[in-house]
Tab-separated table of N, CA and C and ligand atoms in Angstrom:
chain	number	residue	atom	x	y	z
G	1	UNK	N	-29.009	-44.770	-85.383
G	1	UNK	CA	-28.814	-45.710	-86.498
G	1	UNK	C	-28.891	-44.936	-87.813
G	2	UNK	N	-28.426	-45.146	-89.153
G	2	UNK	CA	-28.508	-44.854	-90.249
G	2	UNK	C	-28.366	-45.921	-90.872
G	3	UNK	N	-28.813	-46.179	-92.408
G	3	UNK	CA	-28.464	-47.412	-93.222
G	3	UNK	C	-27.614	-46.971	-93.677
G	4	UNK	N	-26.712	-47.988	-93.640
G	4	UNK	CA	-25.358	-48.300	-94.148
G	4	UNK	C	-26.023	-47.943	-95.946
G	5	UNK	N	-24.612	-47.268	-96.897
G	5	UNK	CA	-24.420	-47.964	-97.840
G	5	UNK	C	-24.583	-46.823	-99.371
G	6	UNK	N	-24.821	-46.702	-99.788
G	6	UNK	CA	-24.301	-45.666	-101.160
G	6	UNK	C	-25.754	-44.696	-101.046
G	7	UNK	N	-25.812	-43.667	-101.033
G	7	UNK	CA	-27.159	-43.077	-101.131
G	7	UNK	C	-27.380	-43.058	-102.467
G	8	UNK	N	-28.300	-43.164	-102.895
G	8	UNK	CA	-28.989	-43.198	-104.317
G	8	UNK	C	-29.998	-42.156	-104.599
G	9	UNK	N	-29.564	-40.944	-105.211
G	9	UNK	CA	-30.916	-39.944	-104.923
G	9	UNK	C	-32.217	-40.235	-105.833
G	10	UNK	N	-33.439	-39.878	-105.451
G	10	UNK	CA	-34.316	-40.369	-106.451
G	10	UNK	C	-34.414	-39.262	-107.891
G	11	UNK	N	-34.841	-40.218	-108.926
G	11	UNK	CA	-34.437	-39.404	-110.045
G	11	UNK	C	-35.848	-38.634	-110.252
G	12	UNK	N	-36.217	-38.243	-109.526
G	12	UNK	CA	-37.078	-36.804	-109.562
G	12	UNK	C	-36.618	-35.756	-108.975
G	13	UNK	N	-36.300	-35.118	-109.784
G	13	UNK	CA	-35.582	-33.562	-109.283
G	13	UNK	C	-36.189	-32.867	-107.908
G	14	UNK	N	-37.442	-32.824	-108.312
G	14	UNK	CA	-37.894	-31.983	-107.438
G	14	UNK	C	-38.165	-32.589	-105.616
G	15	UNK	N	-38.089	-34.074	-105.813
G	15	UNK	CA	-38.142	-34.369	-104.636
G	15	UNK	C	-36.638	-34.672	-104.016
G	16	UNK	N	-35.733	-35.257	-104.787
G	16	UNK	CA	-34.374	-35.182	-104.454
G	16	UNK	C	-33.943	-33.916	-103.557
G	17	UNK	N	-34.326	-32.867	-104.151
G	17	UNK	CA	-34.118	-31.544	-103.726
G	17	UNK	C	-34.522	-31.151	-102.316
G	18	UNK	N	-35.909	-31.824	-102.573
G	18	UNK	CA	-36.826	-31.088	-100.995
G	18	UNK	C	-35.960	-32.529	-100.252
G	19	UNK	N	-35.521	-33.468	-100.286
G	19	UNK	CA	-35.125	-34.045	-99.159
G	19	UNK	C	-33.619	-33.438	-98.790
G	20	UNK	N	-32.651	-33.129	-100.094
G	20	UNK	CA	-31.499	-32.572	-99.245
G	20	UNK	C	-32.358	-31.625	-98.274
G	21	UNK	N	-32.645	-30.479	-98.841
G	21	UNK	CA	-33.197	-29.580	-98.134
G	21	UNK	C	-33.498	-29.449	-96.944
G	22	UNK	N	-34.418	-30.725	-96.475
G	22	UNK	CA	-35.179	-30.581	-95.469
G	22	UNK	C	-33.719	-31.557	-94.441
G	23	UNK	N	-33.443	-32.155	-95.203
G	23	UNK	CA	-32.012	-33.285	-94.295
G	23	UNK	C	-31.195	-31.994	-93.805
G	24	UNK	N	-30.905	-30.913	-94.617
G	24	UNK	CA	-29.555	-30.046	-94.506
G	24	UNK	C	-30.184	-29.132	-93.420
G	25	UNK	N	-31.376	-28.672	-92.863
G	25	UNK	CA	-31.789	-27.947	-92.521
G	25	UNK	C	-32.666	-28.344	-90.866
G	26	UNK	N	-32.712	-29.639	-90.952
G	26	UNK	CA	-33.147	-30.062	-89.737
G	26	UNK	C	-34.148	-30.494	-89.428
G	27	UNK	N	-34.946	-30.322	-90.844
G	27	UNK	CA	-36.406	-30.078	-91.102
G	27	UNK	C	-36.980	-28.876	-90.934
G	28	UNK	N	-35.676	-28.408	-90.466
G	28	UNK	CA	-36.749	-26.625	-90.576
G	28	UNK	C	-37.470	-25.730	-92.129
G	29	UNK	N	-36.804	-26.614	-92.556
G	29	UNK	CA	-36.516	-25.940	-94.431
G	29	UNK	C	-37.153	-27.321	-95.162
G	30	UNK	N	-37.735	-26.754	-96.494
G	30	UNK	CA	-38.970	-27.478	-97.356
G	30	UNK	C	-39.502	-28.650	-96.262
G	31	UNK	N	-39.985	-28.361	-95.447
G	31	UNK	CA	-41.099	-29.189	-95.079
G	31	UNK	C	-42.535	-29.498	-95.145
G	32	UNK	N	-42.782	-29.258	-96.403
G	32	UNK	CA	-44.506	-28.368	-96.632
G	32	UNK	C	-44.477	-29.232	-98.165
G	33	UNK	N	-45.270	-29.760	-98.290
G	33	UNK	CA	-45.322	-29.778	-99.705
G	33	UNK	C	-45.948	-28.560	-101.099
G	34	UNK	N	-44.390	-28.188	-101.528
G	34	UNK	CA	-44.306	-26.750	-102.015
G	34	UNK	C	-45.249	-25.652	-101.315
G	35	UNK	N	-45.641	-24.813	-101.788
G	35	UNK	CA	-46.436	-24.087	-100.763
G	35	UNK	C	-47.712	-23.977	-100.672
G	36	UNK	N	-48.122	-25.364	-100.177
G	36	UNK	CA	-49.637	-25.551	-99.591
G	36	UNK	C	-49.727	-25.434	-97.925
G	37	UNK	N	-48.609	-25.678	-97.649
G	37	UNK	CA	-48.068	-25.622	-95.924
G	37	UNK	C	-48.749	-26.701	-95.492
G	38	UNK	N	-49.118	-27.715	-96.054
G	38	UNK	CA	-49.084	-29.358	-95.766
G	38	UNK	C	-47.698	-29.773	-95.100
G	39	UNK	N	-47.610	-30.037	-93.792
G	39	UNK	CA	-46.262	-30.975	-93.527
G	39	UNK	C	-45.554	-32.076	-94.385
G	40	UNK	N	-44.609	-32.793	-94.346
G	40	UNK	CA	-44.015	-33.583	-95.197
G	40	UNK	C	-42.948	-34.195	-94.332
G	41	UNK	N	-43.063	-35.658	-94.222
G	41	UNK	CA	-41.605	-36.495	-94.088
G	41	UNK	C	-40.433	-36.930	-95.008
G	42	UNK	N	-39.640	-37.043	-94.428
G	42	UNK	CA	-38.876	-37.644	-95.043
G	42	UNK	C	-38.644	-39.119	-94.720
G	43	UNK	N	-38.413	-40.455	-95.556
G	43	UNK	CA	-38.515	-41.730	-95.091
G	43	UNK	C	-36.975	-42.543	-96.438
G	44	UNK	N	-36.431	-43.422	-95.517
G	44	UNK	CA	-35.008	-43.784	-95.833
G	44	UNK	C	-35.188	-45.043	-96.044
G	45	UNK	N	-34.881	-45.858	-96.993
G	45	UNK	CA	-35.273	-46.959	-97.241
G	45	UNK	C	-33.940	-47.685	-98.003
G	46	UNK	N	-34.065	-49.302	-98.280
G	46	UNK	CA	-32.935	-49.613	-98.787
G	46	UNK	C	-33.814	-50.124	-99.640
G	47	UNK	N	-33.361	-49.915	-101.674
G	47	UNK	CA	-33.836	-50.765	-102.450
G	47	UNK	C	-33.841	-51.743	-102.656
G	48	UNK	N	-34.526	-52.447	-102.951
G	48	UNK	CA	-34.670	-53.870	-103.050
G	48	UNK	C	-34.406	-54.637	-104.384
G	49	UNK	N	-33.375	-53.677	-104.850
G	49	UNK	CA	-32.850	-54.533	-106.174
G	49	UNK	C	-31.348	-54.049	-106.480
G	50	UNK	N	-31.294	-53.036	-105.884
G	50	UNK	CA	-29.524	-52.463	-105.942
G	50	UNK	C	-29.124	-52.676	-104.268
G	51	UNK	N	-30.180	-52.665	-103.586
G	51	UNK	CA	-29.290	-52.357	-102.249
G	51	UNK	C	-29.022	-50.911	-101.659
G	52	UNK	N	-29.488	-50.368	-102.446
G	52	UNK	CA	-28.849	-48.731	-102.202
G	52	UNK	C	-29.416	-47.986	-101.066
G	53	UNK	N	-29.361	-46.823	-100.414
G	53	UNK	CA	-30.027	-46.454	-99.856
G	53	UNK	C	-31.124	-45.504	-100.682
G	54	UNK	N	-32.449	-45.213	-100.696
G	54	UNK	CA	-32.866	-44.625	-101.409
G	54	UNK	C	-33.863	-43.577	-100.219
G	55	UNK	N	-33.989	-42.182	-100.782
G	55	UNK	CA	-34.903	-41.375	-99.748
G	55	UNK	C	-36.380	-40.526	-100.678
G	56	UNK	N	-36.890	-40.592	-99.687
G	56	UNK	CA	-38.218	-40.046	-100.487
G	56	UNK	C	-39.027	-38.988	-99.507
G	57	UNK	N	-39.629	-38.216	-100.201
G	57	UNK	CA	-40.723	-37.422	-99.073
G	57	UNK	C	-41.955	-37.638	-99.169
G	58	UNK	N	-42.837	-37.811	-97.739
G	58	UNK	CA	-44.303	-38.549	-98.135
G	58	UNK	C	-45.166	-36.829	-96.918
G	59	UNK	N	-46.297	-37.204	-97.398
G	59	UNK	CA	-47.045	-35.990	-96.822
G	59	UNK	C	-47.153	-36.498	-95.158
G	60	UNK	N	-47.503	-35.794	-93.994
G	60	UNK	CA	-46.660	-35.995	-92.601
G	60	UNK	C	-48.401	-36.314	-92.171
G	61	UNK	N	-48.596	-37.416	-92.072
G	61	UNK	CA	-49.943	-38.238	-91.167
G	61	UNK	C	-49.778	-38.910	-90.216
G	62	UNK	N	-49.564	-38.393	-89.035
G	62	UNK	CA	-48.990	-38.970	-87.692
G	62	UNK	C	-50.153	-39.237	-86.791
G	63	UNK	N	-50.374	-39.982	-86.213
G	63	UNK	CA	-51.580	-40.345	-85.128
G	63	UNK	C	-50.752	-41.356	-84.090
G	64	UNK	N	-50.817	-40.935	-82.822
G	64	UNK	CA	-50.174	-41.960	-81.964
G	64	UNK	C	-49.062	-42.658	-81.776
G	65	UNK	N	-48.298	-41.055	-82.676
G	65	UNK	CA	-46.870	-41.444	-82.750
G	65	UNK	C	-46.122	-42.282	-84.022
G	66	UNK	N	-47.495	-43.066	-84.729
G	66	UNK	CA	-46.953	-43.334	-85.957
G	66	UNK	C	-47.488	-42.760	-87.317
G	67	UNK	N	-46.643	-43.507	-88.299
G	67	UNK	CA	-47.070	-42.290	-89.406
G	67	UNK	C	-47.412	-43.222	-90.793
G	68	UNK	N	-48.277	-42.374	-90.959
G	68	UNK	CA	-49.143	-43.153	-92.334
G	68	UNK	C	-47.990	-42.977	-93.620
G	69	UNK	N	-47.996	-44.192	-94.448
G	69	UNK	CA	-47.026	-44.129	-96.008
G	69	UNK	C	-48.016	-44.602	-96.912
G	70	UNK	N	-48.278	-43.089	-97.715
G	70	UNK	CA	-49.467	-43.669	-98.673
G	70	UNK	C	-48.812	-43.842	-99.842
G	71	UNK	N	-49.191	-45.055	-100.306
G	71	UNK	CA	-48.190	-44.871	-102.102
G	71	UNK	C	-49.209	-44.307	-103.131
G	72	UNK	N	-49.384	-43.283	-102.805
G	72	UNK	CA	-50.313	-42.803	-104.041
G	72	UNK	C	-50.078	-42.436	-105.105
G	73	UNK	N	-48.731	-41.621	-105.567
G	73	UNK	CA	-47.730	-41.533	-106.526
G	73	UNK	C	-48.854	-40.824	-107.546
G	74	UNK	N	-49.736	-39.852	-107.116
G	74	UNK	CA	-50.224	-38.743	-107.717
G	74	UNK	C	-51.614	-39.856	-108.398
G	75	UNK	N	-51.897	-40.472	-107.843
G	75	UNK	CA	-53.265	-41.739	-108.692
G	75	UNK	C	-52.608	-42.509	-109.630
G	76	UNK	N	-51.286	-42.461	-110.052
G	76	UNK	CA	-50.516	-43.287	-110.883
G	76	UNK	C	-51.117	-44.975	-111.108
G	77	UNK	N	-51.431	-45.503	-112.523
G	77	UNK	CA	-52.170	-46.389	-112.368
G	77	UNK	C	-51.024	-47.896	-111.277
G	78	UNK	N	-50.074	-47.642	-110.854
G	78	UNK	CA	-48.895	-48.427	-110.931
G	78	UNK	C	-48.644	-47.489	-109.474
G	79	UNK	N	-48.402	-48.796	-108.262
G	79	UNK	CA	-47.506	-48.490	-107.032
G	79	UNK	C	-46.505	-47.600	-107.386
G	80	UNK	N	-45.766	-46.745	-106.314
G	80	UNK	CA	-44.500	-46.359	-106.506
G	80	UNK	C	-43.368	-46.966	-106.371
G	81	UNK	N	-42.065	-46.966	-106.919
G	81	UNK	CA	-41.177	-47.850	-106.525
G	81	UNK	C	-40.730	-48.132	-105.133
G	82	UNK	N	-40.955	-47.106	-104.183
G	82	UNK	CA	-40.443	-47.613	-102.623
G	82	UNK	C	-41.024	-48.400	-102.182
G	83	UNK	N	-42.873	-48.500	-102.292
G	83	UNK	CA	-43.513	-49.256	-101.845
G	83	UNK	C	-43.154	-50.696	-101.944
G	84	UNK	N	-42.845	-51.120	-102.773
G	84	UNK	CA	-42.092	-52.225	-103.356
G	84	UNK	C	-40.692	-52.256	-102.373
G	85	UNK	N	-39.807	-51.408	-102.242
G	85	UNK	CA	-38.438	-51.466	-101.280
G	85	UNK	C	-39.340	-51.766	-99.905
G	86	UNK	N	-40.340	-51.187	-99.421
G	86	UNK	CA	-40.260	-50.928	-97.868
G	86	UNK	C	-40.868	-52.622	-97.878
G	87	UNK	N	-42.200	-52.942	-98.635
G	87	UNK	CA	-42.695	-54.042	-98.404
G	87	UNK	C	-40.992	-55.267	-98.691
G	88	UNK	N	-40.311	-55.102	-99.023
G	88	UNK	CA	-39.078	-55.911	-98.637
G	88	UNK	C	-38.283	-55.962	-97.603
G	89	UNK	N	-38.064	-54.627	-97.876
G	89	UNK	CA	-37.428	-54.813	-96.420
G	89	UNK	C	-37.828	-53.802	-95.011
G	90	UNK	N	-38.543	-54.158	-94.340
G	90	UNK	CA	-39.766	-53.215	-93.292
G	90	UNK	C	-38.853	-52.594	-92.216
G	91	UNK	N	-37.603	-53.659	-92.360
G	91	UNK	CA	-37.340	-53.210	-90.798
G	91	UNK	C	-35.974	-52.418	-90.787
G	92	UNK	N	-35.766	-51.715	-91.887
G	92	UNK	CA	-34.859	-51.152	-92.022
G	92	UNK	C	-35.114	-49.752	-92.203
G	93	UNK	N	-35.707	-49.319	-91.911
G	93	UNK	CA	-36.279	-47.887	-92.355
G	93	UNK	C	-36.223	-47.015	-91.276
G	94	UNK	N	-35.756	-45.730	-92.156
G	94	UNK	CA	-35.585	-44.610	-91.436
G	94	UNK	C	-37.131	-43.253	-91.317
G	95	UNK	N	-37.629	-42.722	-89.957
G	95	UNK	CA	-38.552	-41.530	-90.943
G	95	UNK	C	-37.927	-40.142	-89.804
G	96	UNK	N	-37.602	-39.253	-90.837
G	96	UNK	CA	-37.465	-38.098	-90.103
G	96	UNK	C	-38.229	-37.010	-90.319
G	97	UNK	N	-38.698	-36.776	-88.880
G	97	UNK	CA	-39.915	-35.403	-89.364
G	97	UNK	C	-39.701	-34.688	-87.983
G	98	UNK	N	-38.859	-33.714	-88.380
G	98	UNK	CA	-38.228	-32.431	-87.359
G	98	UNK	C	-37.030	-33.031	-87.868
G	99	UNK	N	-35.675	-32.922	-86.559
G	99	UNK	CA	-34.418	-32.662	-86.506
G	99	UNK	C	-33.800	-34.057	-87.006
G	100	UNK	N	-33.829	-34.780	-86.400
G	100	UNK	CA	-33.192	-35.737	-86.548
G	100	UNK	C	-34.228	-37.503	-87.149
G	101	UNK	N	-33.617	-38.126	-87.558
G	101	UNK	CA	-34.328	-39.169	-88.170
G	101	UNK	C	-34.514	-40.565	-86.723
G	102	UNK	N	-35.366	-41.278	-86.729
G	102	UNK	CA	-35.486	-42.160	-85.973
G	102	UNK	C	-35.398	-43.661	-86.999
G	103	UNK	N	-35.332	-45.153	-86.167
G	103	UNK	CA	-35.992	-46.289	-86.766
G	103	UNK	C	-37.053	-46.510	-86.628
G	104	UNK	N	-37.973	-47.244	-87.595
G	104	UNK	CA	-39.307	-47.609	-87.185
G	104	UNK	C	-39.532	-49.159	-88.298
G	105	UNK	N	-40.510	-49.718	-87.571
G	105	UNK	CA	-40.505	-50.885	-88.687
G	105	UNK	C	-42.267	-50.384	-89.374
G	106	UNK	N	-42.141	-50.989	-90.460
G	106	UNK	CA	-43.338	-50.753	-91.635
G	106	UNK	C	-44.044	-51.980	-91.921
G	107	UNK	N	-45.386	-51.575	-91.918
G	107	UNK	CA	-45.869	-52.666	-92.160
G	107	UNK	C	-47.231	-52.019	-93.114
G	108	UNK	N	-48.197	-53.071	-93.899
G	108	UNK	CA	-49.120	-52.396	-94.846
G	108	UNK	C	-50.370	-52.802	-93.644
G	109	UNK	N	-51.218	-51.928	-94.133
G	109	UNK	CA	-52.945	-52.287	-93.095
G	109	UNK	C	-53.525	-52.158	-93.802
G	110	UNK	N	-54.675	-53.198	-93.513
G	110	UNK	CA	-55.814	-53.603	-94.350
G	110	UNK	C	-56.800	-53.365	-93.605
G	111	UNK	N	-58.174	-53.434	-93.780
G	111	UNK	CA	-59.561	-53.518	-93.235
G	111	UNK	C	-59.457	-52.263	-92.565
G	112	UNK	N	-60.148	-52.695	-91.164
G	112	UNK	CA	-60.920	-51.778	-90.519
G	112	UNK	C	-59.943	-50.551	-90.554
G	113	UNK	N	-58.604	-51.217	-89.841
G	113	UNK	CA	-57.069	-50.357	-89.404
G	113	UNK	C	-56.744	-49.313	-90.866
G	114	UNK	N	-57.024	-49.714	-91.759
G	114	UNK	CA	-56.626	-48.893	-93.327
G	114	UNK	C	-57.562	-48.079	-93.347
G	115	UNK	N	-58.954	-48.297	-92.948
G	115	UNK	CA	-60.069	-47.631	-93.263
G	115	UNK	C	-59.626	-45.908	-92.449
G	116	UNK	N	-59.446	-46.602	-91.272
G	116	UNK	CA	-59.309	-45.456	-90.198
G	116	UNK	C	-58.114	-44.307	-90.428
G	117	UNK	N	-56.946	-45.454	-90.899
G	117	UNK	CA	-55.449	-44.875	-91.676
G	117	UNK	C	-55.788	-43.620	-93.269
G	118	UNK	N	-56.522	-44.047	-93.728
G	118	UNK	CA	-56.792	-43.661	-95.133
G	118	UNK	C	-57.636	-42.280	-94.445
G	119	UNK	N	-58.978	-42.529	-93.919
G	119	UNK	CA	-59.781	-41.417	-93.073
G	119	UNK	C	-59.091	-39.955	-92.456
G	120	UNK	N	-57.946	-40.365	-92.007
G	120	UNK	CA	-56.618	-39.546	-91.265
G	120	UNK	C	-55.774	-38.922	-92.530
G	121	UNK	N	-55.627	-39.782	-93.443
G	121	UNK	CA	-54.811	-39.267	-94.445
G	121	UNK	C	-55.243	-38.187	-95.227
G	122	UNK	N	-56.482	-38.773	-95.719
G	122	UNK	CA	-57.665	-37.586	-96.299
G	122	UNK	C	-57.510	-36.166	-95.833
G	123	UNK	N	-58.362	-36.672	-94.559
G	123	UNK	CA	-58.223	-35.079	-93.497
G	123	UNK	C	-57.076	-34.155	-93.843
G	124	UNK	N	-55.550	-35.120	-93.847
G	124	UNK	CA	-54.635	-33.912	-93.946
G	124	UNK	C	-54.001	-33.572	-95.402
G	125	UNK	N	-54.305	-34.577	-96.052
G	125	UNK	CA	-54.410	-33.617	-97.887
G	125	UNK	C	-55.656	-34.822	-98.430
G	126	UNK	N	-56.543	-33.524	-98.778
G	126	UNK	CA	-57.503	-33.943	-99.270
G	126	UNK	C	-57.100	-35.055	-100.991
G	127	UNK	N	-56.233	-34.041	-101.378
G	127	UNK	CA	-55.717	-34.663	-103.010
G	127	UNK	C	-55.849	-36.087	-102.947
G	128	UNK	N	-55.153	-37.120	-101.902
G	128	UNK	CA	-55.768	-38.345	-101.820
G	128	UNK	C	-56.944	-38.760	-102.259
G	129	UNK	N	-57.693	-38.497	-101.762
G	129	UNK	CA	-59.424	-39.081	-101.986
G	129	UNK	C	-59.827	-39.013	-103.786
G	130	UNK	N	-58.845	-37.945	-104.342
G	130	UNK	CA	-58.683	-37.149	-106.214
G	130	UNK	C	-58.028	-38.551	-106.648
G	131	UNK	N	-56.884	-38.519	-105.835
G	131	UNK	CA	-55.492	-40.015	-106.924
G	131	UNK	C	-56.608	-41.126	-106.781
G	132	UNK	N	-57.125	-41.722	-105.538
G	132	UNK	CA	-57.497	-42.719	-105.432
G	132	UNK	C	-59.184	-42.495	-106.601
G	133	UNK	N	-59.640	-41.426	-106.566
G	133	UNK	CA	-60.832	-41.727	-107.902
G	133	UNK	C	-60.263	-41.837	-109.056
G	134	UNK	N	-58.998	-41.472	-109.007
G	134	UNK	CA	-58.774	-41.669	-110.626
G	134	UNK	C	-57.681	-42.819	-111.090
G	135	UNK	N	-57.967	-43.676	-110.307
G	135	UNK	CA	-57.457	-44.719	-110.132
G	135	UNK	C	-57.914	-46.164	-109.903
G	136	UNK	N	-57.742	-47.254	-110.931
G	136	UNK	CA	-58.763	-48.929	-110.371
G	136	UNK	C	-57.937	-49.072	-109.031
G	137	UNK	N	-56.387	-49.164	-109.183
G	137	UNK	CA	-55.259	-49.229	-108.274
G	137	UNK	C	-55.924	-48.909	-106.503
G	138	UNK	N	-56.046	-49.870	-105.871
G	138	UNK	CA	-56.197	-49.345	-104.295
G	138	UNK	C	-54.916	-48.942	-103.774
G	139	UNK	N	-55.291	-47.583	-103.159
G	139	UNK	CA	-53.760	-47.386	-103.114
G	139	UNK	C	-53.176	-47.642	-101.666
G	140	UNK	N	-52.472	-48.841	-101.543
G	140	UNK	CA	-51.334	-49.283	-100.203
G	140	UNK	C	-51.135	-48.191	-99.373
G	141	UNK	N	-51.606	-48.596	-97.962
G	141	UNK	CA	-51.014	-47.364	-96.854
G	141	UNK	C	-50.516	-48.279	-95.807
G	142	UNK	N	-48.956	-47.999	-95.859
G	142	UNK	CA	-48.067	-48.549	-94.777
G	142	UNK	C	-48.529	-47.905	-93.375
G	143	UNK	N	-48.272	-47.898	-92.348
G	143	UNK	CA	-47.864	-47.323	-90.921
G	143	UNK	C	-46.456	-47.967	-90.533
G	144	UNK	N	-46.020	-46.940	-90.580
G	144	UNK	CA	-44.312	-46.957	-89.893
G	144	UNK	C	-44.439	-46.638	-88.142
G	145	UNK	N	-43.698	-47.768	-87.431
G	145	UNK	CA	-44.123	-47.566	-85.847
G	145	UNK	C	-42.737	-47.449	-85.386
G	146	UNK	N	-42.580	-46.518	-84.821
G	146	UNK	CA	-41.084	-46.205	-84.040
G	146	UNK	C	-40.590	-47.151	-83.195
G	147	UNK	N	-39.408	-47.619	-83.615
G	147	UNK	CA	-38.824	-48.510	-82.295
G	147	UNK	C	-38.876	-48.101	-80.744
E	1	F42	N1	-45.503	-39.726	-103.141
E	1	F42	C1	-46.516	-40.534	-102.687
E	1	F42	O1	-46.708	-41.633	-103.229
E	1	F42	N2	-47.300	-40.146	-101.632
E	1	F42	C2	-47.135	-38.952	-101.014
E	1	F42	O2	-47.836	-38.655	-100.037
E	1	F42	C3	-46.092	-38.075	-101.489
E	1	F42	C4	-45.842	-36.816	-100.923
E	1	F42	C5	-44.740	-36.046	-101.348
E	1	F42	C6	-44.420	-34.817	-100.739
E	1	F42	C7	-43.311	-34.085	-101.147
E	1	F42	C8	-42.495	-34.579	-102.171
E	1	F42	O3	-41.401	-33.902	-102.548
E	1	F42	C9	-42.806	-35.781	-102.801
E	1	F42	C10	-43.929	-36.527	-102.405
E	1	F42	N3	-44.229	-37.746	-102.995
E	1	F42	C11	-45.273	-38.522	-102.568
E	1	F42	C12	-43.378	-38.296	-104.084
E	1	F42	C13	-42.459	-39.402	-103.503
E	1	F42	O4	-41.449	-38.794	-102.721
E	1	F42	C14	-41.831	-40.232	-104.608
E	1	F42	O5	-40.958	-39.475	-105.381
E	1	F42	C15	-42.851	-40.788	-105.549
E	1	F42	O6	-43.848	-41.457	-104.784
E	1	F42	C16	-42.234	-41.774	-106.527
E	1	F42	O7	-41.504	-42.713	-105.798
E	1	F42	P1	-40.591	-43.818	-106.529
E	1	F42	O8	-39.956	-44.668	-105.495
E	1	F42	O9	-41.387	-44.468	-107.598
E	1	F42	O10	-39.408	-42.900	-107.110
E	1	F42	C17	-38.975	-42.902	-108.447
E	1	F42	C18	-39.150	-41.558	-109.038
E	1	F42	C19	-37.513	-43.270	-108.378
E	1	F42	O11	-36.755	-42.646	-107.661
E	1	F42	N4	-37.186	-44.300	-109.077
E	1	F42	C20	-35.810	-44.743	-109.115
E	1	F42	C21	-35.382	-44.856	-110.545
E	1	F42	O12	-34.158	-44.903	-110.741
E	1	F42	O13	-36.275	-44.897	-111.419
E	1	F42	C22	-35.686	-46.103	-108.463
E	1	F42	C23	-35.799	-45.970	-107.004
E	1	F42	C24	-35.659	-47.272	-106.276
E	1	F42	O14	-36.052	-47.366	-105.131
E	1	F42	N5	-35.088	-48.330	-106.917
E	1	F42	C25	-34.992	-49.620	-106.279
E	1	F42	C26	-33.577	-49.976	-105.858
E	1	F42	O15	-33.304	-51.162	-105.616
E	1	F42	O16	-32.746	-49.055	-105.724
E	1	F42	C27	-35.518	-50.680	-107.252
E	1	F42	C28	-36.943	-50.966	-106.953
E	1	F42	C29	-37.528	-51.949	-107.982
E	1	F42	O17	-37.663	-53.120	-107.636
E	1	F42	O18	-37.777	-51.523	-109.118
């Protein structure tokens, strides 16, 4: 599957970039966020106000086959804009991490399930635990589950 429909690159240079990159390459290429050698996904989404397809890269928190989407957007006092696309439309989403991209549907977790999600996220970039102190903002963590 792929979403249909105009790709829209995001207007941050630097992540626009690492997703051709990592798309053109298989994931063999920029998969790290710059060089901390942190893994990184890539996740395909349709906006929820143009329709477009829009792509983004999130840091790679996989447990049990699915994968954590933190909107942390660097402690930004303000969600990121996808978070907003995926919570619209969940079941359209793409995440590719290696060769090829799969479907998965998205959903946000709360309580105990977030606690444990967030715990996992930490572990694999600490910087989380930094955005979220410098932030009132709780910051939303999706799990994307593979069809
Ligand atoms: N961001 C995170 O929040 N968490 C991470 O773990 C993370 C890791 C990461 C690793 C590598 C890397 O290269 C980037 C990483 N990022 C991470 C940054 C992430 O990829 C996003 O760039 C960032 O979170 C900001 O996301 P954003 O969706 O706010 O993107 C902005 C910059 C953007 O592209 N805005 C567009 C614009 O034109 O201003 C709009 C995009 C969009 O989806 N528009 C919607 C549409 O309909 O087309 C409209 C949505 C609406 O209702 O406003």
């Amino acid at each position: 599957m792929t979403i249909e429909g105009e790709y829209v690159p995001s207007t941050s240079a630097w992540v626009r970039e690492q997703v051709a990159a990592y798309e053109a390459s298989g994931g063999t290429e920029a998969n790290t966020l710059r060089d901390t050698g942190i893994p990184v996904i890539v996740v395909t989404m349709r906006g929820r106000a143009t329709g477009s397809v829009r792509k983004i890269a999130l840091m790679r928190v996989e447990h049990g086959g699915e994968y954590a989407l933190v909107a942390s957007m660097g402690g930004a006092p303000t969600n990121p804009v996808w978070y907003h696309n995926l919570v619209a439309d969940p079941h359209n989403v793409m995440v590719q991490d290696g060769p090829a991209p799969f479907e998965v549907d998205v959903r946000e977790v709360t309580g105990d399930e977030r606690a444990a999600w967030w715990e996992r996220s930490v572990a694999v970039f600490p910087n989380y635990a930094d955005y979220q102190a410098k932030t009132a903002r709780t910051i939303p963590v999706l799990v994307a589950s593979p069809r």
